[in-house]
XYZ file of C-alpha atoms in Angstrom:
689
model
C -99.925 -124.905 -90.373
C -98.229 -122.785 -93.061
C -96.807 -120.527 -90.349
C -95.399 -123.527 -88.458
C -93.787 -124.874 -91.622
C -92.157 -121.495 -92.272
C -90.769 -121.387 -88.715
C -89.437 -124.902 -89.079
C -87.793 -124.014 -92.392
C -86.086 -121.061 -90.666
C -84.965 -123.507 -87.985
C -83.244 -125.636 -90.626
C -81.452 -122.569 -91.998
C -80.299 -121.574 -88.490
C -78.757 -125.023 -88.077
C -76.288 -124.093 -90.793
C -77.056 -127.314 -92.697
C -76.180 -127.443 -96.372
C -79.292 -128.708 -98.174
C -80.369 -128.870 -101.806
C -83.471 -127.095 -103.128
C -85.733 -130.116 -102.649
C -84.691 -130.467 -99.000
C -85.349 -126.797 -98.404
C -88.746 -127.124 -100.044
C -89.601 -130.045 -97.809
C -88.625 -127.937 -94.775
C -88.535 -129.884 -91.564
C -88.494 -133.251 -93.311
C -84.831 -132.644 -94.125
C -83.993 -133.025 -90.447
C -86.944 -134.745 -88.806
C -88.754 -137.809 -90.049
C -91.747 -139.930 -89.223
C -89.678 -143.094 -88.835
C -86.109 -144.290 -88.344
C -86.107 -145.944 -91.774
C -86.844 -142.681 -93.604
C -84.749 -140.472 -91.349
C -82.032 -137.988 -92.231
C -78.651 -138.854 -90.662
C -77.191 -136.025 -88.563
C -74.166 -135.528 -86.362
C -74.683 -133.566 -83.131
C -71.604 -131.617 -82.043
C -71.039 -129.490 -78.980
C -71.116 -125.750 -79.610
C -68.488 -124.939 -76.977
C -66.117 -127.888 -77.536
C -66.598 -128.344 -81.250
C -64.417 -131.447 -81.574
C -66.839 -133.459 -79.425
C -70.074 -135.112 -80.498
C -72.846 -137.144 -78.892
C -71.956 -140.833 -79.248
C -73.610 -144.164 -78.674
C -71.166 -146.159 -76.558
C -71.373 -149.441 -78.421
C -72.038 -152.357 -76.090
C -73.101 -155.979 -76.450
C -76.263 -155.232 -74.487
C -77.705 -152.199 -76.250
C -80.415 -151.601 -73.683
C -79.141 -149.457 -70.800
C -75.790 -148.795 -72.499
C -74.642 -145.210 -71.835
C -74.674 -142.251 -74.180
C -71.492 -140.209 -73.969
C -69.692 -137.333 -75.551
C -66.482 -138.148 -77.350
C -64.153 -137.054 -80.087
C -66.212 -136.675 -83.259
C -65.240 -139.700 -85.353
C -67.885 -139.452 -88.093
C -68.581 -143.152 -87.661
C -72.052 -144.617 -87.223
C -71.696 -144.330 -83.429
C -72.206 -140.568 -83.683
C -74.808 -140.536 -86.457
C -78.359 -139.923 -85.224
C -81.937 -139.793 -86.531
C -84.516 -137.378 -85.146
C -87.968 -138.970 -85.368
C -90.841 -136.583 -84.740
C -90.597 -132.803 -84.891
C -88.703 -130.006 -83.167
C -91.245 -129.855 -80.363
C -91.378 -133.583 -79.659
C -89.019 -136.208 -81.056
C -87.099 -139.359 -80.212
C -83.401 -139.772 -80.916
C -82.191 -142.958 -82.647
C -78.612 -144.013 -83.388
C -77.450 -145.560 -86.667
C -75.476 -148.322 -84.936
C -78.210 -149.443 -82.534
C -80.945 -149.314 -85.186
C -84.701 -148.801 -85.098
C -85.474 -150.929 -82.033
C -83.687 -148.620 -79.602
C -83.736 -144.901 -78.877
C -82.356 -142.533 -76.259
C -83.884 -142.549 -72.799
C -83.200 -140.151 -69.927
C -83.182 -141.614 -66.433
C -85.011 -138.560 -65.134
C -85.765 -134.960 -65.968
C -83.628 -133.111 -63.400
C -79.937 -132.184 -63.238
C -77.629 -135.206 -63.331
C -80.062 -137.550 -65.087
C -78.042 -139.768 -67.439
C -78.802 -140.674 -71.033
C -78.908 -144.344 -72.048
C -80.345 -146.482 -74.846
C -83.648 -148.246 -74.280
C -86.381 -149.954 -76.270
C -87.866 -147.396 -78.634
C -91.279 -147.443 -76.967
C -89.625 -146.453 -73.648
C -87.586 -143.573 -75.118
C -87.854 -140.016 -73.816
C -89.614 -137.356 -75.863
C -87.199 -134.490 -76.489
C -87.506 -130.890 -77.642
C -85.196 -128.296 -79.208
C -84.810 -124.701 -78.053
C -82.970 -122.151 -80.177
C -80.141 -120.076 -78.675
C -79.130 -116.645 -79.891
C -75.826 -117.902 -81.314
C -77.597 -120.366 -83.632
C -76.989 -123.443 -81.472
C -79.703 -125.473 -79.739
C -80.396 -127.091 -76.406
C -81.749 -130.647 -76.369
C -84.150 -131.078 -73.467
C -86.755 -133.470 -72.137
C -90.066 -132.150 -73.457
C -91.457 -131.886 -69.933
C -88.508 -129.787 -68.647
C -86.862 -127.431 -71.191
C -84.808 -125.817 -68.389
C -82.465 -128.834 -68.565
C -80.306 -129.800 -71.569
C -77.950 -132.539 -72.734
C -74.526 -131.698 -71.308
C -71.020 -133.191 -71.319
C -71.493 -133.579 -67.600
C -68.152 -133.318 -65.817
C -66.246 -132.136 -68.876
C -65.648 -132.903 -72.535
C -65.604 -136.605 -73.259
C -67.844 -137.591 -70.346
C -71.308 -139.151 -70.174
C -74.256 -137.160 -71.451
C -76.385 -136.013 -68.523
C -78.860 -133.226 -67.947
C -77.697 -129.859 -66.699
C -78.991 -126.299 -66.836
C -79.875 -125.235 -70.370
C -78.114 -121.944 -69.615
C -74.742 -123.684 -69.420
C -72.544 -123.250 -72.517
C -71.639 -126.943 -72.495
C -75.285 -127.814 -73.117
C -75.569 -126.191 -76.555
C -75.397 -128.247 -79.745
C -75.117 -127.958 -83.532
C -76.431 -130.333 -86.225
C -74.883 -131.412 -89.521
C -76.596 -133.525 -92.178
C -74.368 -136.512 -93.057
C -73.907 -137.851 -96.588
C -74.042 -141.661 -96.284
C -73.462 -142.187 -100.022
C -69.739 -141.244 -99.976
C -67.777 -143.255 -97.448
C -64.291 -142.205 -96.326
C -62.476 -145.421 -95.457
C -59.446 -145.246 -93.199
C -57.434 -148.434 -93.683
C -54.889 -149.219 -90.963
C -51.732 -150.962 -92.160
C -50.203 -151.755 -88.793
C -47.080 -153.622 -87.696
C -47.748 -154.017 -83.973
C -45.170 -156.573 -82.877
C -41.877 -155.814 -81.185
C -42.869 -152.792 -79.114
C -42.798 -152.337 -75.358
C -45.492 -154.117 -73.372
C -46.243 -150.850 -71.599
C -46.839 -148.791 -74.755
C -50.371 -149.463 -75.992
C -51.426 -146.019 -77.177
C -50.205 -145.268 -80.704
C -51.070 -141.623 -81.251
C -53.675 -139.257 -82.597
C -55.227 -139.004 -86.029
C -56.562 -135.500 -86.612
C -59.527 -135.192 -88.968
C -60.539 -131.643 -89.865
C -64.019 -131.220 -91.344
C -64.964 -127.755 -92.607
C -62.449 -126.189 -90.240
C -63.361 -128.166 -87.089
C -60.726 -130.672 -85.940
C -61.362 -133.946 -84.094
C -58.502 -135.944 -82.615
C -58.862 -139.723 -82.236
C -56.384 -141.610 -80.074
C -55.449 -144.999 -81.563
C -54.783 -147.980 -79.302
C -53.010 -151.136 -80.483
C -55.416 -153.292 -78.428
C -58.528 -151.912 -80.131
C -57.177 -150.883 -83.531
C -59.595 -151.958 -86.304
C -58.489 -153.009 -89.766
C -60.425 -150.108 -91.175
C -62.847 -147.403 -90.115
C -65.624 -146.080 -92.318
C -66.457 -142.413 -91.835
C -69.368 -140.447 -93.253
C -68.942 -136.721 -93.704
C -71.357 -133.776 -93.867
C -72.745 -132.831 -97.261
C -70.122 -131.247 -99.558
C -67.576 -131.214 -96.717
C -63.931 -130.282 -97.172
C -61.628 -132.450 -95.075
C -58.005 -132.907 -94.073
C -56.319 -135.816 -92.292
C -53.027 -135.621 -90.437
C -51.006 -137.450 -87.836
C -51.351 -135.637 -84.532
C -49.345 -136.259 -81.396
C -47.484 -139.562 -81.827
C -47.039 -141.563 -78.651
C -43.548 -142.756 -77.814
C -42.575 -146.036 -79.433
C -44.608 -145.571 -82.625
C -44.393 -144.106 -86.139
C -47.362 -143.107 -88.283
C -47.990 -141.660 -91.731
C -50.975 -140.817 -93.951
C -50.634 -142.261 -97.475
C -46.868 -142.111 -96.999
C -46.802 -138.521 -95.698
C -47.760 -136.664 -92.567
C -50.981 -135.170 -93.906
C -53.428 -134.735 -96.765
C -55.237 -131.399 -96.863
C -58.333 -129.714 -98.300
C -59.930 -132.665 -100.053
C -63.528 -133.317 -101.053
C -64.899 -136.805 -101.493
C -65.436 -138.097 -105.049
C -68.769 -139.662 -105.951
C -67.744 -143.149 -104.819
C -65.892 -142.054 -101.714
C -62.194 -142.503 -100.908
C -59.787 -144.871 -99.159
C -56.876 -143.504 -97.103
C -54.001 -145.630 -95.791
C -52.791 -144.995 -92.250
C -49.464 -146.761 -91.859
C -48.279 -147.649 -88.348
C -45.020 -149.254 -87.212
C -43.000 -149.736 -84.036
C -40.204 -147.230 -83.385
C -37.523 -149.622 -82.154
C -35.091 -146.804 -81.362
C -37.458 -145.125 -78.926
C -36.735 -146.037 -75.280
C -39.609 -144.158 -73.649
C -42.160 -146.264 -71.753
C -45.621 -145.387 -70.453
C -46.097 -146.787 -66.967
C -49.579 -145.242 -66.763
C -51.815 -143.606 -69.370
C -53.853 -140.761 -67.960
C -56.732 -140.679 -67.563
C -57.393 -144.402 -67.263
C -60.415 -146.224 -68.680
C -62.503 -144.897 -65.764
C -61.504 -141.316 -66.493
C -59.263 -141.142 -63.393
C -55.975 -139.229 -63.736
C -52.468 -140.070 -62.523
C -50.013 -137.414 -61.313
C -46.824 -136.707 -59.319
C -43.931 -139.100 -60.128
C -41.261 -140.399 -57.754
C -38.528 -142.936 -58.620
C -35.706 -144.672 -56.712
C -33.369 -147.634 -57.102
C -32.614 -149.984 -54.211
C -29.444 -151.520 -52.778
C -30.299 -154.902 -54.337
C -30.919 -153.420 -57.774
C -34.673 -152.908 -58.098
C -36.241 -149.722 -59.419
C -39.494 -148.376 -57.949
C -41.870 -145.889 -59.593
C -44.562 -144.437 -57.305
C -47.181 -141.783 -58.056
C -50.679 -140.457 -57.334
C -53.886 -142.081 -58.567
C -56.678 -139.539 -58.158
C -60.290 -140.817 -58.072
C -61.348 -137.336 -56.916
C -59.656 -135.869 -60.018
C -57.568 -133.399 -58.027
C -55.081 -132.799 -55.193
C -55.308 -133.715 -51.555
C -58.184 -131.771 -50.059
C -60.673 -132.577 -52.822
C -61.412 -136.204 -51.926
C -59.886 -139.629 -52.488
C -56.276 -139.833 -53.677
C -54.225 -143.068 -53.640
C -50.570 -143.968 -54.055
C -49.775 -146.645 -56.638
C -46.494 -148.435 -57.356
C -44.743 -150.461 -60.039
C -41.237 -151.866 -59.834
C -38.704 -153.540 -62.075
C -38.423 -157.272 -61.528
C -35.199 -157.597 -63.516
C -33.002 -155.752 -61.022
C -32.475 -152.942 -63.462
C -30.668 -155.164 -65.973
C -33.429 -155.189 -68.568
C -34.984 -151.977 -69.811
C -37.010 -153.264 -72.747
C -40.475 -152.599 -71.389
C -41.101 -156.157 -70.236
C -39.705 -155.860 -66.727
C -42.282 -153.814 -64.798
C -44.708 -155.429 -62.380
C -48.431 -154.735 -62.504
C -49.543 -151.665 -60.530
C -50.414 -152.088 -56.848
C -51.972 -149.614 -54.427
C -49.741 -148.952 -51.414
C -51.829 -146.206 -49.749
C -55.573 -146.376 -50.363
C -57.461 -143.168 -49.599
C -60.982 -143.654 -48.297
C -62.473 -140.398 -49.578
C -65.816 -139.553 -48.003
C -65.838 -142.925 -46.242
C -62.779 -142.032 -44.143
C -63.230 -142.797 -40.440
C -60.369 -140.431 -39.580
C -59.398 -137.213 -41.365
C -55.905 -138.341 -42.354
C -57.271 -141.434 -44.137
C -59.184 -139.381 -46.739
C -56.356 -139.422 -49.279
C -52.607 -139.925 -49.775
C -50.586 -138.029 -52.377
C -47.361 -136.349 -53.497
C -45.028 -139.245 -52.620
C -41.514 -138.368 -51.434
C -39.352 -141.493 -51.405
C -35.829 -142.654 -50.620
C -34.171 -146.089 -50.825
C -31.545 -146.778 -48.195
C -28.080 -147.308 -49.628
C -27.324 -150.301 -47.346
C -30.650 -151.884 -46.388
C -33.236 -153.126 -48.874
C -35.777 -150.683 -47.559
C -37.720 -147.727 -48.965
C -39.209 -144.863 -46.975
C -42.309 -143.171 -48.404
C -43.515 -139.862 -46.960
C -46.876 -138.551 -48.134
C -49.217 -135.633 -47.655
C -52.611 -136.901 -46.544
C -56.014 -135.874 -45.250
C -58.772 -133.631 -46.555
C -57.237 -130.150 -46.407
C -56.256 -128.085 -49.447
C -52.642 -127.073 -48.841
C -53.252 -123.302 -48.851
C -55.896 -123.517 -46.133
C -54.068 -125.469 -43.419
C -54.212 -123.774 -40.012
C -51.782 -125.499 -37.660
C -51.518 -123.483 -34.454
C -54.424 -121.220 -35.413
C -57.533 -123.337 -35.001
C -60.768 -121.937 -33.624
C -64.112 -123.385 -32.590
C -65.543 -122.267 -35.927
C -62.497 -123.467 -37.920
C -60.822 -126.308 -35.989
C -57.122 -126.965 -36.543
C -56.612 -129.035 -39.677
C -53.279 -128.639 -41.492
C -52.096 -130.671 -44.438
C -51.488 -133.948 -42.669
C -48.486 -136.239 -43.151
C -48.105 -140.013 -43.366
C -45.228 -142.484 -43.483
C -44.982 -146.019 -44.829
C -42.151 -148.415 -45.628
C -41.469 -150.963 -48.335
C -39.101 -153.733 -47.248
C -37.556 -156.717 -49.016
C -38.263 -160.063 -47.353
C -35.153 -162.185 -47.828
C -37.039 -165.419 -47.136
C -39.856 -164.888 -49.635
C -37.804 -162.693 -51.995
C -40.783 -160.327 -52.116
C -41.217 -156.638 -51.364
C -43.678 -156.002 -48.533
C -45.426 -152.713 -47.785
C -46.463 -151.506 -44.339
C -49.726 -149.704 -43.674
C -49.499 -145.896 -43.671
C -49.012 -144.254 -40.295
C -49.916 -140.653 -39.495
C -46.931 -138.562 -38.368
C -48.445 -135.071 -38.622
C -47.716 -134.064 -35.052
C -44.239 -135.564 -35.076
C -43.208 -132.903 -37.596
C -45.301 -129.730 -37.225
C -44.006 -128.875 -33.701
C -40.527 -128.405 -35.250
C -41.853 -125.115 -36.588
C -42.894 -123.602 -33.254
C -40.534 -121.080 -31.707
C -39.603 -120.803 -28.027
C -42.731 -118.754 -27.377
C -44.974 -121.425 -28.870
C -45.730 -119.468 -32.036
C -46.290 -121.678 -35.104
C -44.432 -120.373 -38.155
C -46.021 -122.935 -40.503
C -49.767 -123.335 -40.945
C -49.622 -126.123 -43.528
C -46.944 -127.998 -45.446
C -45.985 -131.031 -47.481
C -42.712 -132.606 -48.535
C -41.649 -131.885 -52.104
C -42.654 -134.960 -54.103
C -40.037 -137.089 -55.835
C -36.762 -138.494 -54.562
C -35.570 -137.566 -51.082
C -31.777 -137.352 -50.725
C -29.533 -139.612 -48.672
C -26.034 -138.724 -47.605
C -23.162 -140.831 -48.892
C -20.952 -139.853 -45.952
C -22.846 -138.761 -42.826
C -23.899 -141.727 -40.692
C -24.743 -140.997 -37.078
C -26.644 -144.200 -36.221
C -27.619 -147.279 -38.223
C -28.585 -145.286 -41.300
C -26.981 -142.643 -43.440
C -28.652 -139.265 -42.984
C -31.605 -138.451 -45.235
C -32.965 -135.064 -46.264
C -36.287 -133.773 -47.495
C -37.488 -130.264 -48.302
C -40.935 -128.913 -47.445
C -43.316 -126.455 -49.064
C -44.828 -124.459 -46.233
C -47.450 -121.729 -45.837
C -46.735 -119.073 -43.248
C -49.251 -119.113 -40.413
C -51.727 -116.282 -40.819
C -50.916 -115.581 -44.470
C -50.785 -117.261 -47.873
C -47.047 -116.676 -48.347
C -45.180 -119.894 -49.131
C -41.562 -120.723 -48.348
C -39.226 -123.697 -47.831
C -37.380 -125.542 -45.081
C -35.198 -128.658 -45.101
C -35.601 -131.544 -42.647
C -33.157 -134.337 -41.877
C -33.418 -137.744 -40.200
C -30.683 -140.014 -38.842
C -33.009 -142.981 -38.232
C -34.522 -143.333 -41.703
C -37.609 -141.280 -41.061
C -38.572 -142.373 -37.545
C -37.810 -138.887 -36.255
C -37.123 -135.625 -38.058
C -35.246 -132.431 -37.267
C -34.958 -129.010 -38.837
C -31.721 -128.356 -40.756
C -30.551 -124.917 -39.670
C -32.285 -122.376 -37.451
C -36.014 -121.680 -37.576
C -35.430 -117.940 -37.460
C -37.847 -115.252 -36.382
C -39.918 -114.672 -39.484
C -40.762 -115.668 -43.038
C -37.609 -114.150 -44.544
C -35.374 -116.323 -42.351
C -36.403 -119.491 -44.201
C -33.898 -121.051 -46.661
C -36.092 -119.992 -49.597
C -38.690 -117.245 -48.995
C -41.371 -117.587 -51.688
C -39.924 -120.950 -52.725
C -42.499 -123.390 -54.065
C -42.164 -127.208 -54.312
C -38.571 -128.027 -53.280
C -36.003 -130.841 -53.530
C -32.530 -131.208 -52.071
C -29.285 -133.053 -52.758
C -25.947 -133.621 -51.068
C -22.830 -132.037 -52.553
C -19.396 -133.765 -52.514
C -18.272 -132.094 -49.255
C -21.448 -133.089 -47.389
C -23.190 -129.709 -47.723
C -26.829 -129.666 -48.838
C -28.210 -127.972 -51.949
C -31.838 -126.804 -51.866
C -33.524 -126.479 -55.286
C -36.961 -124.863 -55.257
C -39.614 -124.322 -57.907
C -40.100 -120.844 -59.408
C -40.868 -119.339 -62.793
C -37.971 -118.836 -65.269
C -35.473 -120.700 -63.070
C -34.974 -122.179 -59.600
C -34.234 -120.856 -56.151
C -30.907 -122.293 -54.978
C -29.491 -122.218 -51.461
C -26.684 -124.224 -49.813
C -26.360 -125.366 -46.190
C -22.738 -125.634 -45.024
C -21.944 -127.780 -41.982
C -19.796 -126.673 -39.108
C -20.501 -129.946 -37.263
C -21.811 -132.971 -39.118
C -22.877 -135.108 -36.155
C -24.809 -132.294 -34.466
C -26.120 -131.012 -37.820
C -24.870 -127.526 -37.071
C -24.159 -124.985 -39.780
C -25.842 -122.233 -41.730
C -27.522 -121.421 -45.038
C -25.859 -119.116 -47.555
C -29.018 -117.327 -48.734
C -31.349 -118.070 -51.628
C -30.624 -116.853 -55.166
C -32.613 -117.071 -58.402
C -30.667 -119.145 -60.912
C -32.055 -117.190 -63.856
C -30.705 -113.978 -62.348
C -27.461 -115.276 -60.836
C -26.572 -117.698 -63.649
C -27.609 -119.490 -66.828
C -30.061 -122.030 -65.407
C -33.030 -120.268 -66.959
C -35.987 -121.318 -69.068
C -39.665 -120.501 -69.680
C -42.126 -118.875 -67.305
C -43.634 -122.159 -66.100
C -43.529 -122.668 -62.342
C -43.200 -126.444 -61.953
C -41.772 -129.208 -59.781
C -38.382 -130.579 -60.916
C -35.608 -132.728 -59.416
C -31.985 -132.211 -58.420
C -29.618 -135.221 -58.582
C -25.869 -135.682 -58.214
C -24.080 -138.596 -59.856
C -20.363 -138.591 -59.117
C -19.070 -135.157 -60.023
C -22.063 -134.216 -62.224
C -25.088 -132.319 -60.968
C -28.388 -132.798 -62.840
C -31.574 -130.713 -62.731
C -34.819 -131.792 -64.423
C -37.506 -129.218 -65.179
C -39.960 -128.160 -67.929
C -38.454 -125.487 -70.150
C -41.425 -124.022 -72.050
C -43.475 -121.008 -71.047
C -46.267 -123.439 -70.299
C -45.764 -126.831 -68.711
C -43.935 -128.400 -71.624
C -40.574 -129.623 -72.919
C -39.172 -131.322 -69.845
C -35.377 -131.352 -70.099
C -32.460 -132.416 -67.924
C -29.718 -129.854 -67.341
C -26.250 -130.859 -66.164
C -23.068 -129.214 -64.949
C -19.757 -130.629 -63.636
C -18.744 -129.990 -60.038
C -15.303 -128.863 -58.950
C -13.410 -130.598 -56.133
C -13.159 -127.215 -54.440
C -15.914 -126.749 -51.776
C -15.478 -122.991 -52.120
C -17.378 -123.274 -55.409
C -20.408 -124.796 -53.680
C -22.347 -121.556 -53.395
C -25.821 -120.789 -54.764
C -24.406 -118.289 -57.253
C -21.619 -120.558 -58.523
C -24.050 -123.486 -58.825
C -26.431 -121.338 -60.890
C -23.905 -121.252 -63.739
C -22.315 -123.557 -66.343
C -25.460 -125.569 -67.137
C -26.017 -127.501 -70.393
C -29.381 -128.882 -71.517
C -30.298 -132.441 -72.543
C -33.568 -132.435 -74.517
C -36.100 -135.007 -73.293
C -39.693 -134.004 -74.158
C -41.028 -132.178 -77.214
C -44.594 -131.807 -75.923
C -46.709 -130.893 -72.916
C -44.913 -132.198 -69.811
C -44.638 -131.241 -66.155
C -43.393 -132.857 -62.910
C -40.330 -135.109 -62.937
C -38.181 -137.310 -60.713
C -34.767 -138.932 -61.262
C -32.584 -141.654 -59.793
C -29.325 -143.351 -60.708
C -30.018 -146.850 -62.016
C -28.232 -149.966 -60.710
C -25.658 -149.913 -63.526
C -24.295 -146.655 -62.102
C -24.128 -145.087 -65.564
C -27.774 -144.417 -66.385
C -30.345 -142.004 -64.989
C -33.932 -143.186 -64.715
C -36.233 -140.235 -65.463
C -39.888 -140.605 -64.478
C -42.052 -137.681 -65.565
C -45.500 -136.426 -66.619
C -46.273 -135.933 -70.311
C -49.047 -135.849 -72.888
C -51.267 -137.586 -73.911
C -53.752 -136.852 -71.159
C -53.045 -134.551 -68.325
C -50.683 -136.303 -67.704
C -49.508 -139.827 -68.563
C -46.589 -141.171 -66.535
C -43.489 -141.783 -68.661
C -40.203 -143.510 -67.859
C -37.026 -143.103 -69.929
C -33.408 -144.134 -69.210
C -30.716 -141.540 -69.986
C -27.203 -142.903 -70.362
C -24.848 -140.371 -68.823
C -21.823 -140.947 -71.050
C -23.974 -140.887 -74.193
C -25.656 -137.644 -73.139
C -22.770 -135.523 -71.848
C -19.104 -135.004 -72.569
C -17.703 -138.223 -71.104
C -14.392 -136.585 -70.244
C -16.134 -134.435 -67.635
C -17.765 -137.359 -65.828
C -16.236 -139.402 -63.009
C -18.171 -141.644 -60.654
C -15.834 -141.085 -57.756
C -17.040 -139.046 -54.780
C -14.567 -137.063 -52.740
C -15.133 -137.662 -49.016
C -14.175 -134.995 -46.513
C -12.047 -136.088 -43.495
C -14.525 -134.582 -41.029
C -17.283 -136.855 -42.380
C -15.332 -140.004 -41.496
C -15.360 -138.978 -37.848
C -19.140 -138.719 -37.840
C -19.805 -142.292 -38.944
């Protein structure tokens, strides 16, 4: 017995718990207890992701409510009592009380942790790791341990005890010195879309936890309980758009210890009425599902549509279910105060594993265009179950049947009688497009592809049939290799049929942008087409010049790197952006940091002289408009119905990523003397209408 007590005392020391002499003398009783009532409160934090702790997800029905991992808040939800001893104990939570304890729904990998009546709780055991942390396992199966199954912030489930995410540390909590966070919040007057306020960062003994505040769940005050003799700091973290926060009138308070009676800290929150940014989707949502890939357009009758991915599979096409969701402005673009967006609707619903046909598995990366005359929107989407790099059009075998990235089309039309927008069902068009990339000998030059997500371009001057010509650019993988490159397609019947702009060429290097990544395109004032393709440090630019508009004959100049040929250069990130022309001003959106961060919009005026429409000339004379000061990635732009404002729809923190909309007034953002809305039409274009 004496030997066991000595081992248990060493266990307490290995925990790194600060205890007084009496607690050390009592050994294990400082951590374990015979009953909930006499227990020692502890917080259990993850050894790999130290800002996360095991939490009781408070619910009205305590029994069967889940146990999760979440940002360590030092509230009673993540304060636990260990009743028993290190070899066999039950785990109780302060909030749920003595009648309930943790129960595992099994003893093998994937078994979830819930709360149950104490007599039904699972007996647990601790196993020491070499780094001083511990696994928490069912007594009958120490090979499994509590784990943030699926990533930090997810439900607690069992997984291999050898996994780093299944190791935990324990801190004794001092319940006698409360730290009260009092929220003085003015919540009225903000945008309906902007619910998330921002992060409060609490640093305890060097470990920081970030808590995201939400105006819909904001309490009047929160009582925290800290580890014994802890040093703490509190600061405002990332503030969400539309809000202002301070801590006791400043941005932080640092290196404090709690006085004997505890402390009260005021967190002051108010609406930032000058901030015009709006969150159309927070990512991930309440189910943990992320949003990605923005696309935005405005219609002939003045509506604005924002479309993007919703990803139940958590990833791109090829990993499972992906859906397309849409919101639009009901105020015809006249009101941009956050109250004019419809509720989200799903316009392409991926079936995931339940798909009856391959192409129905998922729909993503929307590429959209609104016709300039008809109240109609074309949406092109990648679809199916194939990861883009592994498509094998034209190279299928019995062992690896042909399965490229598939392609779908749907339309959104305005019903004049009902005054409602109606969406058609998606239609697969994979084999309407891929044959364009076979040469005369039947060789496929493209094994897999998708259209660059965002806004497709529509000509303002070339009209061969009932519609003005539209353009899209594709990311393509060369058949038989992993080299990626770009092509541009055009359609004169609003997406019913497509054609290749320019010659296919004989090999990879004949494409408009060898090694180009996700691309976009835009029409220049003389009718030529600018290709803008994703790359690190800049963009690939190329220009197609027509010799015959109606027959779509002409040639490409040759791709250049804007960071080498000009001053359109930025950080090393390699990210989707958008090219947009408004009158005589060309705009380019793109992240500017070395990582995916600091989305900005660059602009440059265009000359009336078509001789200046070359990739090298267009790489120069750019000026930056700052947009984002934080992590941010893909972006899409359109001109709003007023003709003087750009609607920017882009990905940004918090989450990875939330979907943010912001209007950018052109005259307020650039030198107004350089901007004219007029578009110079070329005489040859008139003949092609």
